[in-house]
Amino acid sequence: MTLKKTTAGVILLSIMITAAACSSEPKQAATSPTPATAATAAPQATPTAESQDALNLKGYIAARISQEKIDFLFAEAKSKDGKLILNPVAADSKEKAVKFLSSYFDAALADKVATHYLTDQKADGAIITNTAPFFPGNLLNTQKQDITFDAANTKDQVAFTTKDGVTYTTKKVNDKFVLADAVKK
């Protein structure tokens, strides 16, 4: 409750300061800056393209998040008798599961993942999920230093290989990376 009051107070204070700043007339500078003061002003940063290292990290993080979402959707909810079932967020349908996964996976891979985990069996009115992993390795057990990024990575595709020999490929869809493939070599 205190956090809500504090947040509301900060927002209200911000609005009041903004309104006061907008309503006052702009003051004209009496003189233009001298060359000495102009030279001491901080240089303006120009927008630059993201480095490939930053893009590689985004691709790696996207792949890790996609595997977390698999656990959330297929390995978190349990029936009364302890069987893993499809998380109710997917409303007990493959279509909703694929739609959910499509935010983290390439569309074709999202469908393959859902098909792998969803079974024909039900418990407590929910679909029982397959406990066998879809991917050949668990990226969540790795750290950034355990992987090697592909030298051919681009701004739209990032591939990396874990020390266990699993190669993950992420690609940019709607300006964010999603997992497109994972294979063990």
mmCIF file of C-alpha atoms in Angstrom:
data_model
loop_
_atom_site.group_PDB
_atom_site.id
_atom_site.type_symbol
_atom_site.label_atom_id
_atom_site.label_comp_id
_atom_site.label_asym_id
_atom_site.label_seq_id
_atom_site.Cartn_x
_atom_site.Cartn_y
_atom_site.Cartn_z
ATOM 1 C CA MET A 1 0.000 0.000 0.000
ATOM 2 C CA THR A 2 2.838 2.398 0.866
ATOM 3 C CA LEU A 3 4.503 1.661 -2.470
ATOM 4 C CA LYS A 4 1.298 2.581 -4.310
ATOM 5 C CA LYS A 5 1.045 5.880 -2.400
ATOM 6 C CA THR A 6 4.687 6.673 -3.069
ATOM 7 C CA THR A 7 4.333 5.868 -6.763
ATOM 8 C CA ALA A 8 1.182 7.974 -7.019
ATOM 9 C CA GLY A 9 2.953 10.853 -5.251
ATOM 10 C CA VAL A 10 5.935 10.688 -7.596
ATOM 11 C CA ILE A 11 3.649 10.653 -10.650
ATOM 12 C CA LEU A 12 1.628 13.605 -9.329
ATOM 13 C CA LEU A 13 4.794 15.563 -8.549
ATOM 14 C CA SER A 14 6.134 14.844 -12.060
ATOM 15 C CA ILE A 15 2.919 16.098 -13.633
ATOM 16 C CA MET A 16 2.973 19.284 -11.546
ATOM 17 C CA ILE A 17 6.602 20.025 -12.437
ATOM 18 C CA THR A 18 5.943 19.350 -16.117
ATOM 19 C CA ALA A 19 2.875 21.609 -16.087
ATOM 20 C CA ALA A 20 4.798 24.385 -14.375
ATOM 21 C CA ALA A 21 7.655 24.121 -16.850
ATOM 22 C CA CYS A 22 5.292 24.181 -19.831
ATOM 23 C CA SER A 23 3.281 27.153 -18.595
ATOM 24 C CA SER A 24 6.183 29.509 -17.925
ATOM 25 C CA GLU A 25 7.478 31.662 -20.765
ATOM 26 C CA PRO A 26 10.838 30.699 -22.215
ATOM 27 C CA LYS A 27 13.554 33.148 -21.233
ATOM 28 C CA GLN A 28 15.811 34.569 -23.909
ATOM 29 C CA ALA A 29 19.533 34.351 -23.267
ATOM 30 C CA ALA A 30 21.064 37.802 -22.930
ATOM 31 C CA THR A 31 24.137 36.816 -24.872
ATOM 32 C CA SER A 32 25.146 33.926 -27.016
ATOM 33 C CA PRO A 33 27.566 31.449 -25.499
ATOM 34 C CA THR A 34 31.189 32.347 -25.787
ATOM 35 C CA PRO A 35 33.539 29.961 -27.566
ATOM 36 C CA ALA A 36 35.033 28.963 -24.204
ATOM 37 C CA THR A 37 31.667 27.911 -22.736
ATOM 38 C CA ALA A 38 30.587 26.249 -25.954
ATOM 39 C CA ALA A 39 33.719 24.114 -25.926
ATOM 40 C CA THR A 40 33.023 22.873 -22.411
ATOM 41 C CA ALA A 41 29.493 21.714 -23.244
ATOM 42 C CA ALA A 42 29.097 17.953 -23.334
ATOM 43 C CA PRO A 43 29.240 16.497 -26.839
ATOM 44 C CA GLN A 44 25.964 15.079 -28.089
ATOM 45 C CA ALA A 45 25.925 11.348 -28.663
ATOM 46 C CA THR A 46 24.926 10.383 -32.155
ATOM 47 C CA PRO A 47 22.750 7.320 -32.554
ATOM 48 C CA THR A 48 24.726 4.370 -33.816
ATOM 49 C CA ALA A 49 23.797 0.900 -34.932
ATOM 50 C CA GLU A 50 23.946 -1.814 -32.287
ATOM 51 C CA SER A 51 27.207 -3.681 -32.140
ATOM 52 C CA GLN A 52 27.228 -7.319 -33.155
ATOM 53 C CA ASP A 53 28.186 -8.209 -29.568
ATOM 54 C CA ALA A 54 24.989 -6.550 -28.307
ATOM 55 C CA LEU A 55 22.940 -8.336 -30.971
ATOM 56 C CA ASN A 56 24.594 -11.662 -30.081
ATOM 57 C CA LEU A 57 23.642 -11.152 -26.450
ATOM 58 C CA LYS A 58 20.042 -10.328 -27.418
ATOM 59 C CA GLY A 59 19.853 -13.535 -29.467
ATOM 60 C CA TYR A 60 21.261 -15.594 -26.569
ATOM 61 C CA ILE A 61 18.825 -14.051 -24.080
ATOM 62 C CA ALA A 62 15.891 -14.624 -26.457
ATOM 63 C CA ALA A 63 16.810 -18.312 -26.741
ATOM 64 C CA ARG A 64 17.006 -18.657 -22.943
ATOM 65 C CA ILE A 65 13.643 -16.933 -22.496
ATOM 66 C CA SER A 66 12.052 -19.243 -25.071
ATOM 67 C CA GLN A 67 13.160 -22.275 -23.056
ATOM 68 C CA GLU A 68 11.822 -20.701 -19.862
ATOM 69 C CA LYS A 69 8.461 -20.312 -21.607
ATOM 70 C CA ILE A 70 8.441 -24.012 -22.479
ATOM 71 C CA ASP A 71 8.836 -24.829 -18.791
ATOM 72 C CA PHE A 72 6.114 -22.316 -17.924
ATOM 73 C CA LEU A 73 3.657 -23.713 -20.453
ATOM 74 C CA PHE A 74 4.343 -27.460 -20.292
ATOM 75 C CA ALA A 75 6.120 -28.269 -17.013
ATOM 76 C CA GLU A 76 4.737 -25.962 -14.352
ATOM 77 C CA ALA A 77 1.077 -26.893 -13.849
ATOM 78 C CA LYS A 78 0.139 -30.252 -12.332
ATOM 79 C CA SER A 79 -3.069 -32.218 -12.055
ATOM 80 C CA LYS A 80 -4.411 -33.362 -8.687
ATOM 81 C CA ASP A 81 -2.611 -36.675 -9.138
ATOM 82 C CA GLY A 82 0.721 -34.935 -9.905
ATOM 83 C CA LYS A 83 0.836 -35.283 -13.696
ATOM 84 C CA LEU A 84 2.208 -32.363 -15.681
ATOM 85 C CA ILE A 85 -0.541 -30.599 -17.612
ATOM 86 C CA LEU A 86 -0.792 -27.715 -20.042
ATOM 87 C CA ASN A 87 -0.698 -24.428 -18.174
ATOM 88 C CA PRO A 88 -4.212 -22.940 -17.975
ATOM 89 C CA VAL A 89 -2.883 -19.761 -19.644
ATOM 90 C CA ALA A 90 -3.200 -21.723 -22.914
ATOM 91 C CA ALA A 91 -6.860 -22.484 -22.173
ATOM 92 C CA ASP A 92 -6.385 -26.174 -22.921
ATOM 93 C CA SER A 93 -5.911 -25.884 -26.680
ATOM 94 C CA LYS A 94 -3.016 -26.407 -29.045
ATOM 95 C CA GLU A 95 -3.918 -23.241 -30.958
ATOM 96 C CA LYS A 96 -3.612 -21.070 -27.847
ATOM 97 C CA ALA A 97 -0.368 -22.799 -26.877
ATOM 98 C CA VAL A 98 1.082 -22.111 -30.342
ATOM 99 C CA LYS A 99 -0.108 -18.501 -30.184
ATOM 100 C CA PHE A 100 1.590 -18.077 -26.798
ATOM 101 C CA LEU A 101 4.815 -19.687 -28.032
ATOM 102 C CA SER A 102 4.846 -17.589 -31.226
ATOM 103 C CA SER A 103 6.024 -14.625 -29.175
ATOM 104 C CA TYR A 104 9.227 -16.527 -28.372
ATOM 105 C CA PHE A 105 9.661 -18.984 -31.259
ATOM 106 C CA ASP A 106 9.595 -18.898 -35.029
ATOM 107 C CA ALA A 107 6.025 -19.844 -36.070
ATOM 108 C CA ALA A 108 7.017 -23.249 -37.525
ATOM 109 C CA LEU A 109 9.076 -24.138 -34.454
ATOM 110 C CA ALA A 110 6.277 -23.030 -32.094
ATOM 111 C CA ASP A 111 3.957 -25.529 -33.782
ATOM 112 C CA LYS A 112 6.552 -28.328 -33.546
ATOM 113 C CA VAL A 113 7.152 -27.611 -29.844
ATOM 114 C CA ALA A 114 3.420 -27.644 -29.054
ATOM 115 C CA THR A 115 2.927 -30.871 -31.026
ATOM 116 C CA HIS A 116 5.789 -32.508 -29.127
ATOM 117 C CA TYR A 117 4.561 -31.586 -25.648
ATOM 118 C CA LEU A 118 0.797 -32.005 -26.014
ATOM 119 C CA THR A 119 -0.561 -35.526 -25.673
ATOM 120 C CA ASP A 120 -3.984 -37.052 -26.319
ATOM 121 C CA GLN A 121 -4.449 -37.769 -22.615
ATOM 122 C CA LYS A 122 -6.225 -35.556 -20.099
ATOM 123 C CA ALA A 123 -6.206 -35.148 -16.336
ATOM 124 C CA ASP A 124 -8.525 -32.830 -14.423
ATOM 125 C CA GLY A 125 -9.902 -31.654 -17.771
ATOM 126 C CA ALA A 126 -6.485 -30.441 -18.948
ATOM 127 C CA ILE A 127 -4.096 -31.875 -21.540
ATOM 128 C CA ILE A 128 -1.295 -33.974 -20.039
ATOM 129 C CA THR A 129 2.095 -32.863 -21.325
ATOM 130 C CA ASN A 130 4.995 -34.981 -22.532
ATOM 131 C CA THR A 131 7.899 -34.928 -20.058
ATOM 132 C CA ALA A 132 10.594 -35.742 -22.639
ATOM 133 C CA PRO A 133 12.497 -32.584 -23.589
ATOM 134 C CA PHE A 134 12.066 -31.222 -27.110
ATOM 135 C CA PHE A 135 15.531 -29.669 -27.371
ATOM 136 C CA PRO A 136 18.757 -31.695 -27.357
ATOM 137 C CA GLY A 137 20.140 -29.646 -24.449
ATOM 138 C CA ASN A 138 18.992 -27.299 -21.746
ATOM 139 C CA LEU A 139 20.178 -23.787 -22.457
ATOM 140 C CA LEU A 140 19.068 -22.719 -18.988
ATOM 141 C CA ASN A 141 21.981 -24.727 -17.547
ATOM 142 C CA THR A 142 24.527 -22.638 -19.479
ATOM 143 C CA GLN A 143 26.151 -19.287 -18.966
ATOM 144 C CA LYS A 144 27.266 -16.772 -21.578
ATOM 145 C CA GLN A 145 30.903 -17.859 -21.200
ATOM 146 C CA ASP A 146 29.871 -21.460 -22.037
ATOM 147 C CA ILE A 147 28.825 -20.547 -25.575
ATOM 148 C CA THR A 148 30.553 -19.598 -28.808
ATOM 149 C CA PHE A 149 28.876 -17.155 -31.185
ATOM 150 C CA ASP A 150 28.987 -17.811 -34.919
ATOM 151 C CA ALA A 151 31.313 -15.398 -36.742
ATOM 152 C CA ALA A 152 28.739 -15.078 -39.552
ATOM 153 C CA ASN A 153 26.038 -13.592 -37.282
ATOM 154 C CA THR A 154 24.140 -10.602 -38.642
ATOM 155 C CA LYS A 155 21.769 -7.986 -37.285
ATOM 156 C CA ASP A 156 18.856 -10.275 -38.220
ATOM 157 C CA GLN A 157 20.191 -13.706 -37.228
ATOM 158 C CA VAL A 158 22.297 -14.913 -34.304
ATOM 159 C CA ALA A 159 23.608 -18.447 -33.954
ATOM 160 C CA PHE A 160 25.677 -19.855 -31.115
ATOM 161 C CA THR A 161 26.904 -23.235 -29.927
ATOM 162 C CA THR A 162 27.025 -24.488 -26.350
ATOM 163 C CA LYS A 163 29.967 -26.431 -24.953
ATOM 164 C CA ASP A 164 27.718 -29.531 -25.250
ATOM 165 C CA GLY A 165 27.605 -29.090 -29.048
ATOM 166 C CA VAL A 166 24.043 -27.769 -29.384
ATOM 167 C CA THR A 167 23.685 -24.972 -31.929
ATOM 168 C CA TYR A 168 20.848 -22.501 -31.390
ATOM 169 C CA THR A 169 19.697 -20.106 -34.067
ATOM 170 C CA THR A 170 17.612 -17.023 -33.357
ATOM 171 C CA LYS A 171 16.224 -14.673 -35.936
ATOM 172 C CA LYS A 172 14.682 -11.244 -35.776
ATOM 173 C CA VAL A 173 10.910 -11.158 -36.227
ATOM 174 C CA ASN A 174 9.026 -7.890 -35.721
ATOM 175 C CA ASP A 175 12.184 -6.250 -34.373
ATOM 176 C CA LYS A 176 12.871 -8.870 -31.662
ATOM 177 C CA PHE A 177 14.752 -12.151 -31.639
ATOM 178 C CA VAL A 178 12.900 -15.471 -31.484
ATOM 179 C CA LEU A 179 14.270 -18.990 -31.407
ATOM 180 C CA ALA A 180 14.220 -20.568 -34.866
ATOM 181 C CA ASP A 181 16.201 -23.791 -34.427
ATOM 182 C CA ALA A 182 18.281 -25.902 -32.044
ATOM 183 C CA VAL A 183 20.278 -28.920 -33.203
ATOM 184 C CA LYS A 184 23.004 -31.080 -31.686
ATOM 185 C CA LYS A 185 25.977 -31.594 -33.949
#
